Amino acid sequence: MISPSTFTDHPSTLPASTRRPVRRDWSVNLALIGHSGQVGSALLHRLQQLTGLEVELKTVINRRQTGHREDGELQLVPRASDDLDQLMQSLRRAGRPALIIDCTADAGITELYPRWLRHGIGVVTPNKHGLSGDRLLYERIQATARLGRAPLRYSATVGAGLPILRTLARLRLAGDPPRAMEAALSGTLAHVLAQVSQGERFSAAVEDARRKGFTEPNPLEDLSGRDVARKLTIMLREAGFPDVVIQREGLVPDEWLTAPDGAQRLEQLDALWMDRQTAARRAGERWVYAARFDGRRARVGPVTVPADHPLAGLSGSGNLVRLQLATNPNTPLDVFGPGAGVAVTASAVMADVAEAVATFNERN
Ligand SMILES: NC(=O)C1=CN([C@@H]2O[C@H](COP(=O)(O)OP(=O)(O)OC[C@H]3O[C@@H](n4cnc5c(N)ncnc54)[C@H](OP(=O)(O)O)[C@@H]3O)[C@@H](O)[C@H]2O)C=CC1
Ligand SMILES: N[C@@H](CC=O)C(=O)O
């Protein structure tokens, strides 16, 4: 169970909760980075409602503020530049198992994972940057996790917790990695392309995906294909193909990501996408954003597929991963379900927290 937290100046992020005793000998100290974001605040609600999990939220941090529990209350104060160093020191000083939950999309924070894991602090994260970025960082994260001092969980980074990464890791362990993969890995792009095919304007469909909580903090990360490329990188690494280079084609030019008015340019694509979808419909096809791996090369980008293709049937935040296995070439292994959205993501992070706590408890 989580002990109650009282924020003094950010009440909207905190639901009311009942004070419950914490079994001190078993509780795991938690720190949540990104508590004011969409996923972070949904996670806070879940932590508050959960019974039976022996955790205590000690610290919350966002870009502007940090909150430490003092006398049973979390007091928020403006952030100091060395807050993340202080966080690690204070969790270590407490002498209890500790977990840091990174609910940001900040690449810089992921560089701290190896240090935290080496010092016995567990990491739970939906942030894709550390696992998909620089190969050296990825290997340092995995190597420090393998030391076994603290758990690392990141099921929410791909398919918002759908059983994709675990399946790939098990296939690799079994010596049966997929020979090929085809996937729709973006709730945003599935939603946008499905809406456009029903006559919606491209720019309005993107705004709708943002409102529904499917997009990255910067939706251009989705539209450029970079978010999908990150997910495919994590999948390939998990499946044992760390050297594959992914070719990427976006729905928007990469330059828009750095242009100050990048997000305002989407209306420029309304007519193009209307024409594309009309032509595809006449040909009995649909535009989808596909991630493909043929055993050697990988690509993410927009493609047309027949209207009855499995990837064409996705709507809402649907993800589909189809794996071709050597052991069963005629029957692909499909993983299908809601792969984006605040609620499913917070749920996956919550499950990762519970697994990480169980790992600590098994050792104590
Ligand atoms: N939405 C979805 O369907 C899914 C999301 N994810 C991942 O979840 C993560 C969170 O997404 P989301 O909640 O939408 O993002 P938001 O932009 O809503 O929230 C981000 C949070 O991180 C905080 N933050 C950002 N940078 C820093 C920093 N340097 N130091 C401390 N805090 C920081 C923000 O603080 P502040 O309020 O001060 O800006 C905010 O609280 C992302 O990595 C995303 O890729 C993964 C799977 C699915
Ligand atoms: N922005 C992503 C959600 C998180 O991974 C998507 O649209 O699928």
Short mmCIF file of C-alpha atoms and ligand atoms in Angstrom, two decimals:
data_model
loop_
_atom_site.label_atom_id
_atom_site.label_comp_id
_atom_site.label_asym_id
_atom_site.label_seq_id
_atom_site.Cartn_x
_atom_site.Cartn_y
_atom_site.Cartn_z
CA MET A 1 0.00 0.00 0.00
CA ILE A 2 1.15 3.50 -0.64
CA SER A 3 1.34 5.99 2.15
CA PRO A 4 -0.55 9.23 1.60
CA SER A 5 1.03 12.22 -0.02
CA THR A 6 -0.02 15.81 0.35
CA PHE A 7 1.16 18.34 -2.18
CA THR A 8 1.00 21.83 -0.88
CA ASP A 9 0.68 23.69 -4.19
CA HIS A 10 -0.31 21.19 -6.87
CA PRO A 11 -3.50 19.64 -5.56
CA SER A 12 -4.89 18.81 -9.00
CA THR A 13 -2.35 16.04 -9.49
CA LEU A 14 -3.31 14.25 -6.32
CA PRO A 15 -6.45 12.32 -5.56
CA ALA A 16 -7.66 12.10 -2.00
CA SER A 17 -6.31 9.03 -0.27
CA THR A 18 -6.73 7.34 3.03
CA ARG A 19 -3.83 7.12 5.39
CA ARG A 20 -2.79 3.51 5.79
CA PRO A 21 0.02 2.04 7.82
CA VAL A 22 3.09 0.97 5.85
CA ARG A 23 4.91 -2.21 6.81
CA ARG A 24 8.25 -0.48 7.21
CA ASP A 25 10.34 -3.62 6.93
CA TRP A 26 9.06 -4.34 3.41
CA SER A 27 8.24 -1.00 1.84
CA VAL A 28 10.10 0.13 -1.24
CA ASN A 29 10.86 3.83 -1.57
CA LEU A 30 9.64 5.36 -4.82
CA ALA A 31 10.68 8.49 -6.69
CA LEU A 32 8.60 9.64 -9.66
CA ILE A 33 10.12 11.92 -12.27
CA GLY A 34 7.41 13.52 -14.44
CA HIS A 35 4.55 13.37 -11.93
CA SER A 36 2.80 16.35 -13.58
CA GLY A 37 2.72 14.78 -17.06
CA GLN A 38 -0.08 12.74 -18.59
CA VAL A 39 1.37 9.32 -17.79
CA GLY A 40 2.98 10.44 -14.51
CA SER A 41 -0.22 11.89 -13.08
CA ALA A 42 -2.27 8.83 -14.15
CA LEU A 43 0.33 6.68 -12.42
CA LEU A 44 0.04 8.76 -9.26
CA HIS A 45 -3.69 8.04 -9.18
CA ARG A 46 -3.06 4.33 -9.61
CA LEU A 47 -0.46 4.28 -6.86
CA GLN A 48 -2.88 6.03 -4.55
CA GLN A 49 -5.67 3.58 -5.24
CA LEU A 50 -3.60 0.44 -5.03
CA THR A 51 -3.82 -1.79 -2.02
CA GLY A 52 -1.43 -4.58 -1.18
CA LEU A 53 1.75 -3.09 -2.67
CA GLU A 54 4.24 -2.05 -0.03
CA VAL A 55 5.64 1.16 -1.48
CA GLU A 56 6.12 4.69 -0.20
CA LEU A 57 6.30 7.65 -2.57
CA LYS A 58 9.24 9.65 -1.25
CA THR A 59 9.99 12.12 -4.02
CA VAL A 60 8.42 13.68 -7.10
CA ILE A 61 10.26 15.81 -9.63
CA ASN A 62 9.28 17.68 -12.77
CA ARG A 63 11.07 20.37 -14.76
CA ARG A 64 10.11 23.10 -12.34
CA GLN A 65 9.67 21.54 -8.92
CA THR A 66 10.79 18.83 -6.62
CA GLY A 67 8.85 17.42 -3.70
CA HIS A 68 10.27 15.43 -0.80
CA ARG A 69 8.30 13.80 1.92
CA GLU A 70 8.79 15.70 5.14
CA ASP A 71 6.78 14.67 8.21
CA GLY A 72 4.38 12.62 6.14
CA GLU A 73 3.79 15.34 3.54
CA LEU A 74 5.27 15.96 0.13
CA GLN A 75 6.30 19.59 0.03
CA LEU A 76 6.98 21.01 -3.42
CA VAL A 77 9.75 23.53 -3.82
CA PRO A 78 11.45 25.01 -6.92
CA ARG A 79 13.99 22.67 -8.47
CA ALA A 80 17.68 22.96 -7.82
CA SER A 81 20.25 22.07 -10.49
CA ASP A 82 21.62 19.09 -8.54
CA ASP A 83 18.21 17.57 -7.63
CA LEU A 84 18.79 14.31 -9.46
CA ASP A 85 22.15 13.79 -7.69
CA GLN A 86 20.49 14.60 -4.39
CA LEU A 87 17.72 12.15 -5.21
CA MET A 88 20.13 9.28 -5.62
CA GLN A 89 22.00 10.17 -2.45
CA SER A 90 18.83 10.44 -0.37
CA LEU A 91 17.44 7.14 -1.66
CA ARG A 92 20.73 5.44 -0.83
CA ARG A 93 20.92 7.04 2.63
CA ALA A 94 17.43 5.72 3.45
CA GLY A 95 18.85 2.20 3.43
CA ARG A 96 15.73 0.64 1.87
CA PRO A 97 15.05 -0.80 -1.57
CA ALA A 98 14.31 2.07 -3.93
CA LEU A 99 12.86 2.57 -7.40
CA ILE A 100 13.02 5.59 -9.68
CA ILE A 101 10.14 5.85 -12.16
CA ASP A 102 11.07 7.99 -15.15
CA CYS A 103 7.85 9.25 -16.79
CA THR A 104 9.56 11.89 -18.91
CA ALA A 105 10.56 11.82 -22.56
CA ASP A 106 13.95 13.31 -21.67
CA ALA A 107 17.00 11.62 -23.18
CA GLY A 108 19.35 13.20 -20.60
CA ILE A 109 17.63 11.49 -17.67
CA THR A 110 18.14 8.05 -19.24
CA GLU A 111 21.92 8.60 -19.09
CA LEU A 112 21.61 8.31 -15.31
CA TYR A 113 20.08 4.80 -15.39
CA PRO A 114 23.43 2.91 -15.28
CA ARG A 115 24.51 4.90 -12.23
CA TRP A 116 21.22 4.31 -10.42
CA LEU A 117 21.23 0.59 -11.21
CA ARG A 118 24.87 0.22 -10.17
CA HIS A 119 23.99 1.78 -6.80
CA GLY A 120 21.12 -0.66 -6.29
CA ILE A 121 18.29 1.68 -7.27
CA GLY A 122 15.73 0.08 -9.59
CA VAL A 123 14.43 1.81 -12.73
CA VAL A 124 10.95 1.62 -14.24
CA THR A 125 10.31 3.63 -17.38
CA PRO A 126 8.07 4.26 -20.39
CA ASN A 127 10.79 6.63 -21.74
CA LYS A 128 12.23 5.10 -24.94
CA HIS A 129 15.38 7.17 -25.26
CA GLY A 130 17.75 5.13 -23.12
CA LEU A 131 16.82 1.75 -24.56
CA SER A 132 16.65 2.93 -28.18
CA GLY A 133 19.39 5.53 -28.33
CA ASP A 134 23.15 5.38 -28.38
CA ARG A 135 24.30 1.75 -28.45
CA LEU A 136 26.91 2.33 -25.75
CA LEU A 137 24.33 3.75 -23.36
CA TYR A 138 21.97 0.85 -24.12
CA GLU A 139 24.71 -1.67 -23.36
CA ARG A 140 25.68 0.11 -20.14
CA ILE A 141 22.05 0.10 -19.01
CA GLN A 142 21.68 -3.62 -19.74
CA ALA A 143 25.07 -4.50 -18.24
CA THR A 144 24.35 -2.69 -14.98
CA ALA A 145 20.90 -4.29 -14.83
CA ARG A 146 22.54 -7.71 -15.26
CA LEU A 147 24.66 -7.05 -12.14
CA GLY A 148 21.38 -7.86 -10.40
CA ARG A 149 21.59 -5.18 -7.74
CA ALA A 150 18.25 -3.68 -8.75
CA PRO A 151 15.47 -4.39 -11.26
CA LEU A 152 15.00 -2.62 -14.61
CA ARG A 153 11.55 -2.68 -16.25
CA TYR A 154 10.50 -0.96 -19.50
CA SER A 155 7.51 -2.87 -20.86
CA ALA A 156 5.68 0.41 -21.59
CA THR A 157 8.28 1.57 -24.12
CA VAL A 158 6.79 -0.61 -26.89
CA GLY A 159 3.06 -1.20 -27.36
CA ALA A 160 2.34 0.44 -23.98
CA GLY A 161 2.86 -2.87 -22.22
CA LEU A 162 1.41 -5.28 -24.80
CA PRO A 163 3.40 -8.54 -24.48
CA ILE A 164 5.80 -7.67 -27.31
CA LEU A 165 9.21 -7.24 -25.68
CA ARG A 166 8.76 -10.21 -23.40
CA THR A 167 7.77 -12.40 -26.37
CA LEU A 168 10.83 -11.30 -28.35
CA ALA A 169 13.16 -11.86 -25.40
CA ARG A 170 11.76 -15.36 -24.86
CA LEU A 171 12.11 -16.23 -28.54
CA ARG A 172 15.74 -15.08 -28.43
CA LEU A 173 16.36 -17.15 -25.29
CA ALA A 174 14.79 -20.15 -27.02
CA GLY A 175 17.11 -19.73 -30.01
CA ASP A 176 14.12 -18.99 -32.25
CA PRO A 177 14.31 -15.25 -33.00
CA PRO A 178 11.81 -14.03 -35.61
CA ARG A 179 12.89 -14.40 -39.24
CA ALA A 180 10.82 -11.37 -40.13
CA MET A 181 8.54 -8.87 -38.47
CA GLU A 182 5.81 -6.57 -39.68
CA ALA A 183 4.16 -4.15 -37.29
CA ALA A 184 2.05 -1.07 -36.71
CA LEU A 185 3.67 0.47 -33.63
CA SER A 186 2.14 3.92 -33.44
CA GLY A 187 -1.25 4.63 -31.94
CA THR A 188 -0.93 8.20 -33.20
CA LEU A 189 -0.23 7.24 -36.80
CA ALA A 190 -2.85 4.46 -36.85
CA HIS A 191 -5.42 6.92 -35.54
CA VAL A 192 -4.41 9.73 -37.91
CA LEU A 193 -4.38 7.55 -41.04
CA ALA A 194 -7.67 5.87 -40.10
CA GLN A 195 -9.31 9.27 -39.51
CA VAL A 196 -7.96 10.68 -42.76
CA SER A 197 -9.29 7.66 -44.65
CA GLN A 198 -12.73 8.57 -43.29
CA GLY A 199 -12.44 12.09 -44.69
CA GLU A 200 -10.92 13.96 -41.73
CA ARG A 201 -8.25 16.60 -42.40
CA PHE A 202 -4.70 15.46 -41.60
CA SER A 203 -4.02 18.38 -39.22
CA ALA A 204 -7.34 17.87 -37.40
CA ALA A 205 -6.65 14.13 -37.03
CA VAL A 206 -3.24 14.88 -35.46
CA GLU A 207 -4.87 17.27 -33.01
CA ASP A 208 -7.46 14.60 -32.15
CA ALA A 209 -4.68 12.04 -31.49
CA ARG A 210 -2.98 14.57 -29.22
CA ARG A 211 -6.23 15.23 -27.32
CA LYS A 212 -6.73 11.49 -26.85
CA GLY A 213 -3.28 11.18 -25.23
CA PHE A 214 -1.67 9.05 -27.96
CA THR A 215 1.05 11.45 -29.10
CA GLU A 216 4.48 12.11 -27.71
CA PRO A 217 4.90 15.38 -25.82
CA ASN A 218 6.01 16.70 -29.25
CA PRO A 219 3.67 15.09 -31.86
CA LEU A 220 6.30 15.70 -34.56
CA GLU A 221 8.26 12.86 -32.95
CA ASP A 222 5.39 10.58 -33.99
CA LEU A 223 4.79 12.15 -37.41
CA SER A 224 8.48 12.01 -38.34
CA GLY A 225 8.51 8.26 -37.64
CA ARG A 226 11.19 8.72 -34.98
CA ASP A 227 9.00 7.32 -32.22
CA VAL A 228 8.25 4.20 -34.29
CA ALA A 229 11.94 3.83 -35.18
CA ARG A 230 12.77 3.96 -31.45
CA LYS A 231 10.26 1.20 -30.72
CA LEU A 232 11.55 -0.97 -33.56
CA THR A 233 15.12 -0.44 -32.31
CA ILE A 234 14.13 -1.65 -28.83
CA MET A 235 12.36 -4.66 -30.37
CA LEU A 236 15.33 -5.57 -32.56
CA ARG A 237 17.72 -5.28 -29.63
CA GLU A 238 15.43 -7.43 -27.51
CA ALA A 239 15.19 -10.03 -30.28
CA GLY A 240 18.98 -10.19 -30.66
CA PHE A 241 19.49 -7.98 -33.75
CA PRO A 242 21.29 -4.98 -32.23
CA ASP A 243 23.23 -4.06 -35.39
CA VAL A 244 20.36 -3.56 -37.80
CA VAL A 245 20.15 0.01 -39.12
CA ILE A 246 16.60 1.27 -39.59
CA GLN A 247 15.67 3.23 -42.68
CA ARG A 248 13.02 5.82 -41.79
CA GLU A 249 10.53 7.82 -43.82
CA GLY A 250 8.26 10.27 -41.99
CA LEU A 251 4.92 11.85 -42.74
CA VAL A 252 6.56 15.23 -42.12
CA PRO A 253 10.07 16.42 -43.00
CA ASP A 254 12.63 16.14 -40.19
CA GLU A 255 13.39 19.88 -40.49
CA TRP A 256 9.98 20.60 -38.95
CA LEU A 257 11.16 19.07 -35.67
CA THR A 258 13.60 21.91 -35.13
CA ALA A 259 11.60 24.69 -36.79
CA PRO A 260 9.98 27.00 -34.20
CA ASP A 261 6.65 26.78 -36.07
CA GLY A 262 6.99 23.07 -37.05
CA ALA A 263 3.78 22.00 -35.33
CA GLN A 264 1.84 24.82 -37.02
CA ARG A 265 2.74 23.62 -40.51
CA LEU A 266 0.53 20.52 -40.50
CA GLU A 267 -2.28 22.15 -42.48
CA GLN A 268 0.15 22.26 -45.42
CA LEU A 269 -0.30 18.47 -45.64
CA ASP A 270 -4.12 18.37 -45.52
CA ALA A 271 -4.62 18.41 -49.30
CA LEU A 272 -1.80 15.92 -49.98
CA TRP A 273 -3.24 13.36 -47.56
CA MET A 274 -6.77 13.88 -48.81
CA ASP A 275 -5.58 13.11 -52.37
CA ARG A 276 -3.50 10.12 -51.25
CA GLN A 277 -6.36 8.55 -49.34
CA THR A 278 -8.84 9.12 -52.16
CA ALA A 279 -6.49 7.43 -54.65
CA ALA A 280 -5.83 4.55 -52.24
CA ARG A 281 -9.53 4.00 -51.62
CA ARG A 282 -10.23 3.85 -55.37
CA ALA A 283 -7.51 1.18 -55.67
CA GLY A 284 -8.98 -0.82 -52.77
CA GLU A 285 -5.99 0.06 -50.59
CA ARG A 286 -5.24 1.86 -47.34
CA TRP A 287 -2.28 3.94 -46.13
CA VAL A 288 -0.66 2.56 -42.97
CA TYR A 289 2.57 3.34 -41.16
CA ALA A 290 4.47 0.07 -41.17
CA ALA A 291 7.59 -1.14 -39.36
CA ARG A 292 9.20 -4.01 -41.25
CA PHE A 293 12.20 -6.27 -40.74
CA ASP A 294 13.08 -8.95 -43.29
CA GLY A 295 15.81 -10.66 -41.27
CA ARG A 296 18.54 -8.26 -42.47
CA ARG A 297 17.09 -4.83 -43.22
CA ALA A 298 14.52 -2.76 -41.36
CA ARG A 299 12.37 0.13 -42.48
CA VAL A 300 9.66 2.31 -40.98
CA GLY A 301 7.45 4.44 -43.20
CA PRO A 302 4.07 5.00 -44.84
CA VAL A 303 2.97 2.30 -47.30
CA THR A 304 -0.25 1.30 -49.02
CA VAL A 305 -1.65 -2.15 -48.31
CA PRO A 306 -4.80 -3.94 -49.52
CA ALA A 307 -7.86 -2.85 -47.54
CA ASP A 308 -8.16 -6.34 -46.02
CA HIS A 309 -4.53 -6.41 -44.81
CA PRO A 310 -4.26 -6.87 -41.00
CA LEU A 311 -2.46 -3.52 -40.61
CA ALA A 312 -5.30 -1.76 -42.45
CA GLY A 313 -7.84 -2.81 -39.83
CA LEU A 314 -6.29 -0.79 -37.00
CA SER A 315 -8.02 2.20 -35.52
CA GLY A 316 -8.02 4.01 -32.20
CA SER A 317 -4.68 3.29 -30.59
CA GLY A 318 -4.32 -0.20 -32.07
CA ASN A 319 -0.91 -1.82 -32.42
CA LEU A 320 -0.19 -5.07 -34.23
CA VAL A 321 3.07 -7.01 -34.31
CA ARG A 322 3.30 -10.01 -36.63
CA LEU A 323 6.32 -12.29 -36.20
CA GLN A 324 7.40 -14.96 -38.69
CA LEU A 325 9.07 -17.83 -36.88
CA ALA A 326 11.35 -20.50 -38.32
CA THR A 327 9.71 -23.10 -36.09
CA ASN A 328 6.26 -22.40 -37.45
CA PRO A 329 6.57 -20.74 -40.85
CA ASN A 330 2.91 -21.04 -41.86
CA THR A 331 1.41 -19.54 -38.72
CA PRO A 332 2.62 -16.08 -37.77
CA LEU A 333 2.67 -15.07 -34.13
CA ASP A 334 0.50 -11.97 -33.70
CA VAL A 335 0.40 -9.58 -30.77
CA PHE A 336 -2.51 -7.16 -31.10
CA GLY A 337 -4.19 -4.63 -28.84
CA PRO A 338 -4.24 -1.07 -27.53
CA GLY A 339 -0.66 0.18 -27.81
CA ALA A 340 -0.95 3.85 -26.85
CA GLY A 341 -2.89 6.10 -24.53
CA VAL A 342 -2.43 7.42 -21.05
CA ALA A 343 -4.47 4.78 -19.20
CA VAL A 344 -2.87 1.71 -20.81
CA THR A 345 0.60 3.19 -20.45
CA ALA A 346 0.11 4.04 -16.77
CA SER A 347 -1.23 0.53 -16.28
CA ALA A 348 1.90 -1.00 -17.87
CA VAL A 349 4.16 1.19 -15.73
CA MET A 350 2.18 0.19 -12.65
CA ALA A 351 2.62 -3.49 -13.49
CA ASP A 352 6.36 -2.92 -13.96
CA VAL A 353 6.52 -1.21 -10.55
CA ALA A 354 4.72 -4.19 -8.98
CA GLU A 355 7.14 -6.65 -10.65
CA ALA A 356 10.14 -4.61 -9.55
CA VAL A 357 8.83 -4.50 -5.97
CA ALA A 358 8.32 -8.27 -6.08
CA THR A 359 11.93 -8.69 -7.21
CA PHE A 360 13.15 -6.64 -4.24
CA ASN A 361 10.89 -8.57 -1.88
CA GLU A 362 12.16 -11.95 -3.12
CA ARG A 363 15.63 -10.89 -2.05
CA ASN A 364 14.71 -9.57 1.41
N1 LIG B 1 1.10 8.51 -24.17
C1 LIG B 1 1.37 7.27 -24.53
O1 LIG B 1 0.53 6.56 -25.12
C2 LIG B 1 2.69 6.64 -24.20
C3 LIG B 1 3.71 7.39 -23.65
N2 LIG B 1 4.92 6.81 -23.40
C4 LIG B 1 6.00 7.59 -22.86
O2 LIG B 1 5.64 8.13 -21.58
C5 LIG B 1 6.48 9.26 -21.32
C6 LIG B 1 5.63 10.39 -20.75
O3 LIG B 1 4.71 10.82 -21.74
P1 LIG B 1 3.63 11.95 -21.36
O4 LIG B 1 3.13 11.72 -19.98
O5 LIG B 1 2.68 12.00 -22.48
O6 LIG B 1 4.51 13.27 -21.38
P2 LIG B 1 4.15 14.70 -20.76
O7 LIG B 1 4.80 15.72 -21.62
O8 LIG B 1 2.68 14.81 -20.50
O9 LIG B 1 4.87 14.68 -19.34
C7 LIG B 1 6.24 14.71 -19.21
C8 LIG B 1 6.58 14.88 -17.75
O10 LIG B 1 7.98 14.84 -17.63
C9 LIG B 1 8.42 16.01 -16.95
N3 LIG B 1 9.75 16.33 -17.44
C10 LIG B 1 10.15 16.54 -18.71
N4 LIG B 1 11.48 16.77 -18.76
C11 LIG B 1 11.92 16.69 -17.48
C12 LIG B 1 13.18 16.83 -16.86
N5 LIG B 1 14.29 17.11 -17.57
N6 LIG B 1 13.28 16.70 -15.51
C13 LIG B 1 12.17 16.42 -14.77
N7 LIG B 1 10.94 16.28 -15.30
C14 LIG B 1 10.82 16.41 -16.63
C15 LIG B 1 7.39 17.07 -17.27
O11 LIG B 1 7.45 18.10 -16.32
P3 LIG B 1 6.78 19.56 -16.54
O12 LIG B 1 5.30 19.38 -16.23
O13 LIG B 1 7.47 20.42 -15.56
O14 LIG B 1 7.05 19.93 -17.97
C16 LIG B 1 6.13 16.21 -17.17
O15 LIG B 1 5.78 16.03 -15.82
C17 LIG B 1 7.18 9.59 -22.64
O16 LIG B 1 8.50 9.09 -22.60
C18 LIG B 1 6.37 8.81 -23.67
O17 LIG B 1 7.11 8.42 -24.80
C19 LIG B 1 5.15 5.47 -23.63
C20 LIG B 1 4.17 4.67 -24.13
C21 LIG B 1 2.86 5.20 -24.51
N1 LIG B 2 3.26 8.25 -29.15
C1 LIG B 2 3.14 6.83 -29.09
C2 LIG B 2 2.66 6.38 -27.75
C3 LIG B 2 3.78 5.98 -26.91
O1 LIG B 2 4.62 5.18 -27.19
C4 LIG B 2 2.14 6.32 -30.10
O2 LIG B 2 1.47 7.13 -30.72
O3 LIG B 2 2.05 5.09 -30.27
#
